[in-house]
Coordinates of C-alpha atoms in Angstrom, one line a residue:
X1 CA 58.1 96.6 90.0
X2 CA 59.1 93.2 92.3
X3 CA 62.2 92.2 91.7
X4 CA 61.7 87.9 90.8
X5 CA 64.5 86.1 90.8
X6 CA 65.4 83.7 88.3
X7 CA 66.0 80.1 88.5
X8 CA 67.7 77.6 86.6
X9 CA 66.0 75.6 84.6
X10 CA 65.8 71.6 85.3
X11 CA 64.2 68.8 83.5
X12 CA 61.7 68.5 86.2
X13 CA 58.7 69.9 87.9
X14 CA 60.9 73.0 88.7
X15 CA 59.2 74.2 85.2
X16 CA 55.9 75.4 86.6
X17 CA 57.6 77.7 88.7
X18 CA 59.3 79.3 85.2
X19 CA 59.6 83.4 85.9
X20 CA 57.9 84.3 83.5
X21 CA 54.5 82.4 84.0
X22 CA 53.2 85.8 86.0
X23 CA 52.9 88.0 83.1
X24 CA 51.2 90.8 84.8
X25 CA 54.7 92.0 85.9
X26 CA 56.5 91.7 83.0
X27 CA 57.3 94.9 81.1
X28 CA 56.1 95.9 77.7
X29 CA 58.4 95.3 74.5
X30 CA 58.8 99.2 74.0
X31 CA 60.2 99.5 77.6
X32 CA 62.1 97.1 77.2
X33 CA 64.0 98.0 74.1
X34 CA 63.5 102.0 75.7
X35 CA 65.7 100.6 78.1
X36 CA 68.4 98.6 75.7
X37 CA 68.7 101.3 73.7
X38 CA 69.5 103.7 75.9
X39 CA 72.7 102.4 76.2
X40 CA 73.8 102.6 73.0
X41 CA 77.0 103.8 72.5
X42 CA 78.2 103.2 76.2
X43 CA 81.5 101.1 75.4
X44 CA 83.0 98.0 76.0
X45 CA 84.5 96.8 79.1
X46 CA 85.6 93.1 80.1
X47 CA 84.0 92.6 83.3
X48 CA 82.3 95.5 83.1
X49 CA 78.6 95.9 84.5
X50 CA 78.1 100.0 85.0
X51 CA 77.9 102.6 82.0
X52 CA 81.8 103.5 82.0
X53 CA 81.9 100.3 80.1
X54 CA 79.9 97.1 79.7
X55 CA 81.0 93.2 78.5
X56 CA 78.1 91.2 77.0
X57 CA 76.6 89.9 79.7
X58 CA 77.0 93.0 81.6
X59 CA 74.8 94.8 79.4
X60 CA 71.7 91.9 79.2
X61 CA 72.0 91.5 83.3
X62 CA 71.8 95.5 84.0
X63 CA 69.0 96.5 81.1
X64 CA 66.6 93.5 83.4
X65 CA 67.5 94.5 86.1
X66 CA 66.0 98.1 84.8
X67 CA 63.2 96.4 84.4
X68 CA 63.2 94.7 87.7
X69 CA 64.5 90.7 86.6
X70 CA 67.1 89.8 88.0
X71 CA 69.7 87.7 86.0
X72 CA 73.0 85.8 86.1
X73 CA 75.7 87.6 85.9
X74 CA 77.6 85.5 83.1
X75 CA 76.7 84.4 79.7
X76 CA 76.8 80.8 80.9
X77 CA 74.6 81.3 83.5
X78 CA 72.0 83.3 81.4
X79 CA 72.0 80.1 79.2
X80 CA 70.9 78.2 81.7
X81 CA 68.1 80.0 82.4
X82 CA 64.8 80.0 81.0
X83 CA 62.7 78.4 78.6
X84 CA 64.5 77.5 74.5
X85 CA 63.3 79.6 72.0
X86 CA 63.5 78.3 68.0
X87 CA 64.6 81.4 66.3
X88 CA 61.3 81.3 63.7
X89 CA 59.5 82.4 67.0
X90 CA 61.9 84.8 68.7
X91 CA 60.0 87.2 70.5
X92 CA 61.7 90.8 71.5
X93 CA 62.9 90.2 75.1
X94 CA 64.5 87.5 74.1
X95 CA 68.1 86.6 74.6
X96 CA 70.4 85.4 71.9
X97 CA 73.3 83.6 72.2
X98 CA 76.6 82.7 70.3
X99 CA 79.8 81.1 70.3
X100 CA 82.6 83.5 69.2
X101 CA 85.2 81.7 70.8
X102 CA 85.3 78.6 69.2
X103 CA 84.7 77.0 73.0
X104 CA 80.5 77.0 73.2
X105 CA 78.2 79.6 74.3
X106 CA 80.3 83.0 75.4
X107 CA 78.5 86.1 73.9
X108 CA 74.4 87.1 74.0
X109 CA 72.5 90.0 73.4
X110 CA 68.5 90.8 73.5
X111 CA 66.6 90.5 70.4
X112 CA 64.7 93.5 69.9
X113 CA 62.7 92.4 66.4
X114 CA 62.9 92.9 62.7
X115 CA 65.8 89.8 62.9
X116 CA 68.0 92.5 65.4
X117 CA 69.6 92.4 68.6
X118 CA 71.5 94.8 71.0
X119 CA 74.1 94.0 72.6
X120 CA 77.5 94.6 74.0
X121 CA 80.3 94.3 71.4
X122 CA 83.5 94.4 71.9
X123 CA 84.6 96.2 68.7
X124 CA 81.5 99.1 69.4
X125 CA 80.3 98.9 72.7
X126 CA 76.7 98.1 72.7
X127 CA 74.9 98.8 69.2
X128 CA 72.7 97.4 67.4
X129 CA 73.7 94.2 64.9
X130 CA 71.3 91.9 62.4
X131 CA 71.1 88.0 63.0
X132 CA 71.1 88.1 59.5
X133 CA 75.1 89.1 59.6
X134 CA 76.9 86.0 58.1
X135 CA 79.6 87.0 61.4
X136 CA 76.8 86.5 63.7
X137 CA 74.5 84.0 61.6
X138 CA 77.7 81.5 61.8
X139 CA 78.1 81.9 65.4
X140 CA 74.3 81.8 66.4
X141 CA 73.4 78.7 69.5
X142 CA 69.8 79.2 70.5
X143 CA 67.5 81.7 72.0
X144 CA 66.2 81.6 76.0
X145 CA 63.1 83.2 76.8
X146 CA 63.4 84.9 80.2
X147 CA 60.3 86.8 80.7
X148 CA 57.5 87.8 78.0
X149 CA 57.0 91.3 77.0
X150 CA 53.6 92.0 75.6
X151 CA 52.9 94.6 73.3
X152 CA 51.6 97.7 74.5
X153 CA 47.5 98.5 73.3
X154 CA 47.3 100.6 70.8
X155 CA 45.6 103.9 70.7
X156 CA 42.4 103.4 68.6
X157 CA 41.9 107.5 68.2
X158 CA 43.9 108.9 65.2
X159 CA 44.5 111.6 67.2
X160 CA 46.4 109.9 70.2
X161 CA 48.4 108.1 67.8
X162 CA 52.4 109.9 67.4
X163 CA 53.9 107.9 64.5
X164 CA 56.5 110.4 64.1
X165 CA 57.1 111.5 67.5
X166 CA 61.3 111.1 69.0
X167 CA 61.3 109.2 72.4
X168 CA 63.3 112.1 74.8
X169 CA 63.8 109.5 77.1
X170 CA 66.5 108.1 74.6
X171 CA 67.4 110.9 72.1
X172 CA 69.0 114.2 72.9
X173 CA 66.6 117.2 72.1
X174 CA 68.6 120.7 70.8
X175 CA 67.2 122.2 74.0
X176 CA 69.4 119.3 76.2
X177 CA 71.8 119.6 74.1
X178 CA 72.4 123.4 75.0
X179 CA 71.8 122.7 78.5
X180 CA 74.5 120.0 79.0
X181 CA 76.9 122.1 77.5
X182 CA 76.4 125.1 79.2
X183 CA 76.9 123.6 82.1
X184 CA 79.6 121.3 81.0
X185 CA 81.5 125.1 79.7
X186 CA 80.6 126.6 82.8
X187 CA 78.6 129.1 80.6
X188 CA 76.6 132.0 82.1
X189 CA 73.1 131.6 81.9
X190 CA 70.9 134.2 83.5
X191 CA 70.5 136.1 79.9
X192 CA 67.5 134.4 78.5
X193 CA 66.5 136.9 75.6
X194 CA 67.5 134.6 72.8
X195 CA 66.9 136.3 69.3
X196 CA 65.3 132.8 68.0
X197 CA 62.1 133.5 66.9
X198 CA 61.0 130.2 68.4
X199 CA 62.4 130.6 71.9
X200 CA 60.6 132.8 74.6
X201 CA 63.0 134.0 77.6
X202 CA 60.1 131.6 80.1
X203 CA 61.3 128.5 78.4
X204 CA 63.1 126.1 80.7
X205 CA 66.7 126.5 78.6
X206 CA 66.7 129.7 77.5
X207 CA 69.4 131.1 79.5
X208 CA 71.5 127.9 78.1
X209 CA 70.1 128.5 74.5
X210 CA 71.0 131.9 74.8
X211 CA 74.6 131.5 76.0
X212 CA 75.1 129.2 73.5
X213 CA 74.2 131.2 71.0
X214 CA 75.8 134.1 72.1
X215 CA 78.8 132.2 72.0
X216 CA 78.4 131.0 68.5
X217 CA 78.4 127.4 68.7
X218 CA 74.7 127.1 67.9
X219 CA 73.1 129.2 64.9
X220 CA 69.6 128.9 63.7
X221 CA 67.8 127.4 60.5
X222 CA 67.0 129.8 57.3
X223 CA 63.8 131.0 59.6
X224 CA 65.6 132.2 62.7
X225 CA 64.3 129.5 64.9
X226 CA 66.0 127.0 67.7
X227 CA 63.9 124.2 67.1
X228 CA 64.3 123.3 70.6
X229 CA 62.3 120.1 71.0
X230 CA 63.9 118.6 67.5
X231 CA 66.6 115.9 67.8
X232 CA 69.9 116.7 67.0
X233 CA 71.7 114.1 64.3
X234 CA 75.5 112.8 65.2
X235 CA 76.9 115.0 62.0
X236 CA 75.3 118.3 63.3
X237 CA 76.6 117.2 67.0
X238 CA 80.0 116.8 65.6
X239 CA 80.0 120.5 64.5
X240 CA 78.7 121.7 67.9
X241 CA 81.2 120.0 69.5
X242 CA 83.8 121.0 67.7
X243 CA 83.2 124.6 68.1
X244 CA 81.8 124.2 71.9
X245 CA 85.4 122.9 72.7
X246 CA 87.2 124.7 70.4
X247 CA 88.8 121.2 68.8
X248 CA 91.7 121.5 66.8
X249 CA 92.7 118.7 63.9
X250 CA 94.9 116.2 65.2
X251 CA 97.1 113.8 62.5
X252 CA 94.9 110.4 63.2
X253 CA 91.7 110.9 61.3
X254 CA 89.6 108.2 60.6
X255 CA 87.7 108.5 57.3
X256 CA 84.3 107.2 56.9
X257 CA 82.3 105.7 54.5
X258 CA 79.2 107.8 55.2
X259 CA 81.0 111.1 55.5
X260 CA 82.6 111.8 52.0
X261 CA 84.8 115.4 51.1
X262 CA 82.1 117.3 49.9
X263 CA 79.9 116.9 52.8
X264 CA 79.2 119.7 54.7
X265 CA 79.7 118.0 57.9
X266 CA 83.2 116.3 56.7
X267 CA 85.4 118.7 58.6
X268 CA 83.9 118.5 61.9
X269 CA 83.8 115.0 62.0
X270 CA 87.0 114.2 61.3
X271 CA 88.3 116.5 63.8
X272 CA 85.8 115.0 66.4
X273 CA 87.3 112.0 65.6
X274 CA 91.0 112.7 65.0
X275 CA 90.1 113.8 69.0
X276 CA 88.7 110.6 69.7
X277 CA 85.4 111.7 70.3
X278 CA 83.9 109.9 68.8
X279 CA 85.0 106.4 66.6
X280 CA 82.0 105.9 64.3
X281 CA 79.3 103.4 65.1
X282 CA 81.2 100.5 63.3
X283 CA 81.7 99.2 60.0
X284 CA 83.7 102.4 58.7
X285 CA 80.1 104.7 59.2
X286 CA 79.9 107.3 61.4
X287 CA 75.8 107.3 61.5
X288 CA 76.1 111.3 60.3
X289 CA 71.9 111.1 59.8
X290 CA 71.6 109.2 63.1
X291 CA 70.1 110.9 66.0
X292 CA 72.4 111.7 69.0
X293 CA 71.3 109.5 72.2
X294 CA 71.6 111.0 75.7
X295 CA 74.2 108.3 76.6
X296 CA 76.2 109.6 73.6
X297 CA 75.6 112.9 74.3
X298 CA 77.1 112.4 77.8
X299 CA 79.7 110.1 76.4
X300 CA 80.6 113.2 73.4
X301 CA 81.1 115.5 76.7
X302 CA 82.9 113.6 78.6
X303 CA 85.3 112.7 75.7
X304 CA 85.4 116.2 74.5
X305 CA 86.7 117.5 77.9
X306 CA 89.1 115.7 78.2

């Protein structure tokens, strides 16, 4: 994809050359929020632009340049581009802006629909918030339009159609799972007999899967089987981690509103967290039924080894 740059936008003529007026090389809305949303859960940085950390503005210039826009690189400047969008008719793409500092416009995300945008907060790193949030609601400025991402056609044949199926291009499968952390434990993997009844010694991770097992950090479900192409939730991650590292309770645990004594999971969590692993996903949750992303699962590792 052409990279385009963006120009400011003037009351003038300067309008008929707006970026967006070539549509045929704008992205579709699920790549673009494929794209946001794989950054979720990379954490905040002022001034930062790269996923060790991201501000605001850091986040909305790197997920279009993904995509092959280029933008300013401060909020300022991304308000002063493209065309005003009335928030009735916010389109996902879209960036949204506020005024947090009591000073005019100085935060913005990308809506992605449903009244929701991602972006880059400093309190949670980029996640997902509602317009709808009297915090945000209160602080909301206006809407830009930077480029239009059509919808993608739909598959007319019932049989082409996946409503249920995981995007692996954003969530962690159990099989990546067990391959990041065998490497990241320096396992052995040339044993690939796994005794799950749902692994073969051909697959691609077996040798991880294996070692994993072997090691006792993963275990299987009531009928023997790996379930290697399943996603892996945050509260079942927080119990692999906790035995892949061999984590230990420390004195600052955070409790969480979602992950009550009497859960199964509540253990493991709060030693990933007294570990700082891992601080929730904001507003006192810890997202225990939420599946694990692959920028979490590298950020989990990361944290985790050291």
């Amino acid at each position: 994809m052409k990279k385009r740059w963006l120009l400011p936008v003037f009351a003038s003529l300067m309008l008929l050359a707006s970026p967006f007026t070539n549509d045929a090389e704008a992205a579709t809305n699920k790549e673009l929020t494929t794209t946001a949303y794989k950054y979720i859960g990379v954490p905040y940085s002022y001034g930062g632009t790269t996923t060790n950390g991201f501000d605001c503005s850091g986040f909305t210039q790197r997920v279009f340049s993904d995509l092959g826009i280029n933008l300013g690189r401060t909020t300022s400047a991304q308000y002063s581009t493209g065309n005003a969008v009335s928030k009735s008719n916010l389109a996902v793409g879209d960036l949204v802006f506020f005024n947090t500092s009591g000073r005019g416009v100085s935060h913005v995300g990308i809506f992605v629909g449903n009244g929701q945008f991602v972006h880059s907060s400093s309190s949670k790193g980029v996640t997902v918030s509602k317009l709808s949030e009297s915090y945000w609601a209160n602080r909301y400025l206006g809407a830009k339009q930077i480029a239009k991402f059509p919808a993608e056609v739909v598959a007319k044949k019932v049989e082409e159609v996946k409503s249920v199926a995981i995007d692996f291009s954003i969530y962690a499968s159990r099989a990546e799972v067990a391959n990041q952390l065998a490497k990241a434990l320096n396992l052995d993997t040339s044993d690939t007999t796994s005794t799950f009844s749902d692994v073969k010694s051909s697959d691609k991770y077996a040798g991880a899967i294996t070692a994993l097992q072997n090691a006792g950090i993963f275990q299987g479900d009531e009928n023997a089987k790996f379930n290697s192409n399943s996603p892996i939730t945050r509260a079942e991650m927080s119990k692999v981690l906790v035995l892949a590292f061999d984590l230990t309770l420390q004195d600052n645990t955070i409790q969480f509103t979602d992950v009550k004594k009497g859960n199964w999971a509540y253990d493991y969590v709060n030693n990933l967290a007294s570990n700082k692993v891992t601080l929730g996903i904001g507003n006192g949750a810890f997202g225990a039924k939420d599946n694990v992303t692959l920028t979490q699962l590298d950020l989990f590792i990361e944290r985790a080894m050291n």
